[in-house]
Amino acid sequence: KNQVEQSPQSLIILEGKNCTLQCNYTVSPFSNLRWYKQDTGRGPVSLTIMTFSENTKSNGRYTATLDADTKQSSLHITASQLSDSASYICVVSVPWNNDMRFGAGTRLTVKP
Amino acid sequence: NAGVTQTPKFRVLKTGQSMTLLCAQDMNHEYMYWYRQDPGMGLRLIHYSVGEGTTAKGEVPDGYNVSRLKKQNFLLGLESAAPSQTSVYFCASSYSSLYTEAFFGQGTRLTVV
């Protein structure tokens, strides 16, 4: 069973709209939680990184939240753009070797 | 800065053939990783290295070997390729700190026929 579950699997929104992606994890203990953006045919690129003691982290139009008690994180995208079309991956790191446990990702499509 | 560079970008192998994937990073990172990405699944760790001369197994190591003879390079070898190894392979690197960003290469698309 995957230790990091993401929902929805895919999402289609209109340009300019907001959206929220969800991540539930069972990895424990963990050192940090990251959100990555992966464009088709490219490697993942980091958006945010939060330690277990942080609740929120922003990067431009991207805002990640973390609730370590419920083991949930979300990524909120504001005023979406066509270039936001990509897969968004939630990653939880274990502390002993910085091993990263990846979710399967949410495929976001932004349409004009 | 080149960041993390993977070679080759594409490759088609016949079952039973061998090959080596090269990952090079120019950021002086201690940690390096090899992952595979399959449709509908998250990236899975094959092998990793926490420093020059050290390697360790990840979640799906069978059928793969690695070497880290130089700090900047991490090689992934397939001794006898199988169709189940058809995948996209990603290399990543990071500093040893638990709270630093990991950087990924562009990926290698491998098809085993």
Short mmCIF file of C-alpha atoms in Angstrom, two decimals:
data_model
loop_
_atom_site.label_atom_id
_atom_site.label_comp_id
_atom_site.label_asym_id
_atom_site.label_seq_id
_atom_site.Cartn_x
_atom_site.Cartn_y
_atom_site.Cartn_z
CA LYS A 1 0.00 0.00 0.00
CA ASN A 2 1.38 3.36 -0.99
CA GLN A 3 2.29 5.44 2.03
CA VAL A 4 1.38 8.66 0.23
CA GLU A 5 -2.06 8.95 -1.35
CA GLN A 6 -3.11 11.88 -3.53
CA SER A 7 -6.51 13.02 -4.71
CA PRO A 8 -7.95 13.60 -7.15
CA GLN A 9 -6.03 11.56 -9.72
CA SER A 10 -6.83 14.15 -12.35
CA LEU A 11 -8.45 17.55 -12.47
CA ILE A 12 -9.55 19.92 -15.22
CA ILE A 13 -10.13 23.60 -14.47
CA LEU A 14 -10.57 26.79 -16.45
CA GLU A 15 -7.82 29.34 -16.65
CA GLY A 16 -8.04 31.87 -13.83
CA LYS A 17 -9.80 29.53 -11.41
CA ASN A 18 -8.40 28.25 -8.11
CA CYS A 19 -7.96 24.63 -7.13
CA THR A 20 -6.81 22.52 -4.20
CA LEU A 21 -4.99 19.22 -4.37
CA GLN A 22 -4.95 16.78 -1.47
CA CYS A 23 -2.29 14.52 0.01
CA ASN A 24 -2.74 11.98 2.81
CA TYR A 25 0.24 10.09 4.16
CA THR A 26 1.01 7.35 6.65
CA VAL A 27 4.78 7.79 6.73
CA SER A 28 5.86 8.18 10.35
CA PRO A 29 8.03 9.67 11.54
CA PHE A 30 8.80 12.05 8.73
CA SER A 31 11.26 14.87 8.36
CA ASN A 32 9.62 17.02 5.72
CA LEU A 33 6.85 17.15 3.16
CA ARG A 34 7.38 18.53 -0.32
CA TRP A 35 5.26 19.36 -3.30
CA TYR A 36 6.78 18.96 -6.74
CA LYS A 37 5.57 19.99 -10.19
CA GLN A 38 6.35 17.65 -13.06
CA ASP A 39 5.81 18.79 -16.61
CA THR A 40 5.29 16.08 -19.22
CA GLY A 41 8.62 14.53 -20.19
CA ARG A 42 10.56 16.41 -17.53
CA GLY A 43 11.90 15.73 -14.07
CA PRO A 44 10.06 16.94 -10.95
CA VAL A 45 10.78 20.48 -9.79
CA SER A 46 10.35 21.52 -6.18
CA LEU A 47 7.54 23.96 -5.30
CA THR A 48 7.51 23.92 -1.51
CA ILE A 49 9.14 22.11 1.37
CA MET A 50 7.77 22.06 4.92
CA THR A 51 9.13 20.53 8.09
CA PHE A 52 6.81 18.68 10.46
CA SER A 53 6.50 21.82 12.60
CA GLU A 54 5.36 24.12 9.78
CA ASN A 55 1.70 24.63 8.86
CA THR A 56 1.94 26.56 5.62
CA LYS A 57 4.43 27.57 2.96
CA SER A 58 3.88 29.74 -0.10
CA ASN A 59 5.68 30.04 -3.41
CA GLY A 60 4.00 32.65 -5.58
CA ARG A 61 0.54 31.37 -6.54
CA TYR A 62 1.21 28.04 -4.81
CA THR A 63 0.37 27.60 -1.12
CA ALA A 64 0.94 24.34 0.71
CA THR A 65 -0.56 23.47 4.08
CA LEU A 66 0.33 20.71 6.48
CA ASP A 67 -1.58 19.16 9.37
CA ALA A 68 0.82 16.73 11.03
CA ASP A 69 -1.85 15.55 13.47
CA THR A 70 -4.18 14.29 10.73
CA LYS A 71 -1.30 13.53 8.33
CA GLN A 72 -2.79 15.64 5.58
CA SER A 73 -1.38 18.24 3.25
CA SER A 74 -2.91 20.33 0.52
CA LEU A 75 -1.60 22.42 -2.36
CA HIS A 76 -3.70 25.42 -3.32
CA ILE A 77 -3.16 27.04 -6.70
CA THR A 78 -4.52 30.54 -7.13
CA ALA A 79 -5.52 32.19 -10.41
CA SER A 80 -4.46 29.22 -12.51
CA GLN A 81 -2.54 29.67 -15.75
CA LEU A 82 -2.20 27.42 -18.77
CA SER A 83 1.41 26.75 -17.73
CA ASP A 84 0.14 25.19 -14.50
CA SER A 85 -0.91 22.13 -16.53
CA ALA A 86 1.30 19.40 -15.09
CA SER A 87 1.40 16.61 -12.54
CA TYR A 88 1.71 17.68 -8.91
CA ILE A 89 3.43 15.23 -6.65
CA CYS A 90 3.37 15.04 -2.86
CA VAL A 91 6.58 13.68 -1.34
CA VAL A 92 7.22 12.73 2.28
CA SER A 93 10.80 12.22 3.48
CA VAL A 94 11.89 9.79 6.16
CA PRO A 95 14.53 11.10 8.55
CA TRP A 96 17.16 8.37 8.54
CA ASN A 97 18.40 8.63 4.97
CA ASN A 98 16.34 11.44 3.45
CA ASP A 99 14.54 8.80 1.40
CA MET A 100 11.57 10.32 -0.36
CA ARG A 101 8.20 8.52 -0.56
CA PHE A 102 6.24 9.71 -3.57
CA GLY A 103 2.55 9.95 -4.20
CA ALA A 104 1.28 8.97 -7.65
CA GLY A 105 0.49 12.59 -8.39
CA THR A 106 -2.51 14.64 -9.49
CA ARG A 107 -2.68 15.45 -13.17
CA LEU A 108 -3.91 19.04 -13.54
CA THR A 109 -5.13 20.41 -16.86
CA VAL A 110 -5.86 24.11 -17.17
CA LYS A 111 -8.03 24.98 -20.16
CA PRO A 112 -8.52 28.42 -21.73
CA ASN B 1 24.94 25.42 -14.01
CA ALA B 2 23.97 22.09 -15.51
CA GLY B 3 22.40 20.74 -12.29
CA VAL B 4 21.63 17.03 -12.71
CA THR B 5 22.32 15.53 -16.12
CA GLN B 6 21.25 12.06 -17.21
CA THR B 7 22.65 10.13 -20.15
CA PRO B 8 21.12 8.83 -22.39
CA LYS B 9 17.65 10.39 -22.67
CA PHE B 10 16.15 7.46 -24.61
CA ARG B 11 17.17 3.87 -25.13
CA VAL B 12 15.66 0.68 -26.55
CA LEU B 13 17.14 -2.62 -25.40
CA LYS B 14 16.51 -6.19 -26.31
CA THR B 15 15.75 -8.63 -23.51
CA GLY B 16 18.99 -9.87 -21.98
CA GLN B 17 21.12 -6.93 -23.07
CA SER B 18 22.99 -4.81 -20.56
CA MET B 19 23.42 -1.07 -20.27
CA THR B 20 24.53 1.67 -17.90
CA LEU B 21 22.72 4.91 -17.17
CA LEU B 22 24.88 7.82 -16.11
CA CYS B 23 23.89 10.57 -13.70
CA ALA B 24 26.16 13.56 -13.18
CA GLN B 25 25.64 16.50 -10.81
CA ASP B 26 27.72 19.63 -10.45
CA MET B 27 26.32 20.89 -7.14
CA ASN B 28 28.70 18.97 -4.84
CA HIS B 29 25.77 17.06 -3.34
CA GLU B 30 26.46 14.16 -1.02
CA TYR B 31 23.22 12.26 -1.63
CA MET B 32 22.26 10.78 -4.98
CA TYR B 33 19.29 8.59 -5.91
CA TRP B 34 17.93 6.50 -8.73
CA TYR B 35 14.15 6.22 -9.15
CA ARG B 36 11.86 4.61 -11.66
CA GLN B 37 8.48 6.06 -12.63
CA ASP B 38 5.74 3.83 -13.98
CA PRO B 39 2.24 4.89 -15.12
CA GLY B 40 -0.18 5.43 -12.23
CA MET B 41 2.49 4.99 -9.60
CA GLY B 42 4.72 7.30 -7.63
CA LEU B 43 8.45 7.32 -8.18
CA ARG B 44 10.05 4.32 -6.50
CA LEU B 45 13.57 4.29 -5.13
CA ILE B 46 15.91 1.76 -6.73
CA HIS B 47 19.24 2.54 -5.07
CA TYR B 48 20.77 5.51 -3.36
CA SER B 49 24.13 6.78 -2.17
CA VAL B 50 24.98 8.97 0.81
CA GLY B 51 28.52 9.68 -0.33
CA GLU B 52 31.37 8.71 -2.62
CA GLY B 53 32.05 4.99 -2.46
CA THR B 54 28.79 4.13 -0.68
CA THR B 55 25.57 2.67 -2.06
CA ALA B 56 22.43 1.18 -0.56
CA LYS B 57 19.31 -0.58 -1.74
CA GLY B 58 16.00 1.17 -2.03
CA GLU B 59 12.48 -0.14 -2.46
CA VAL B 60 12.93 -1.95 -5.82
CA PRO B 61 16.62 -2.88 -6.23
CA ASP B 62 16.31 -6.28 -7.93
CA GLY B 63 17.85 -6.44 -11.40
CA TYR B 64 19.87 -3.25 -10.92
CA ASN B 65 23.35 -2.41 -9.67
CA VAL B 66 24.92 0.96 -8.93
CA SER B 67 28.31 2.51 -8.35
CA ARG B 68 29.48 5.86 -6.95
CA LEU B 69 33.21 5.98 -7.65
CA LYS B 70 33.22 9.76 -7.90
CA LYS B 71 31.12 12.15 -5.83
CA GLN B 72 29.61 13.79 -8.89
CA ASN B 73 28.60 10.59 -10.71
CA PHE B 74 26.09 7.85 -9.91
CA LEU B 75 25.79 4.97 -12.36
CA LEU B 76 22.83 2.61 -12.68
CA GLY B 77 23.44 -0.71 -14.40
CA LEU B 78 21.12 -3.29 -15.85
CA GLU B 79 23.02 -6.56 -16.30
CA SER B 80 20.30 -8.47 -18.15
CA ALA B 81 17.39 -6.28 -19.16
CA ALA B 82 13.83 -7.57 -18.83
CA PRO B 83 10.57 -6.12 -20.24
CA SER B 84 9.50 -5.35 -16.64
CA GLN B 85 12.31 -2.80 -16.53
CA THR B 86 10.64 -0.70 -19.20
CA SER B 87 10.17 2.59 -17.38
CA VAL B 88 11.30 6.17 -17.05
CA TYR B 89 14.33 6.48 -14.80
CA PHE B 90 15.11 9.61 -12.81
CA CYS B 91 18.26 10.52 -10.97
CA ALA B 92 18.19 13.02 -8.12
CA SER B 93 20.71 14.63 -5.81
CA SER B 94 20.63 16.63 -2.59
CA TYR B 95 22.74 17.85 0.28
CA SER B 96 22.75 15.64 3.34
CA SER B 97 20.53 18.01 5.28
CA LEU B 98 17.02 16.70 5.77
CA TYR B 99 15.46 20.01 4.87
CA THR B 100 17.06 20.84 1.57
CA GLU B 101 15.68 20.55 -1.89
CA ALA B 102 16.33 17.52 -4.08
CA PHE B 103 17.10 18.21 -7.73
CA PHE B 104 16.06 15.84 -10.48
CA GLY B 105 17.44 15.06 -13.88
CA GLN B 106 15.35 15.11 -17.04
CA GLY B 107 14.80 11.36 -17.05
CA THR B 108 15.78 8.41 -19.24
CA ARG B 109 13.02 6.61 -21.10
CA LEU B 110 14.02 2.95 -21.38
CA THR B 111 12.11 0.39 -23.42
CA VAL B 112 13.01 -3.30 -23.22
CA VAL B 113 11.59 -5.40 -26.04
#
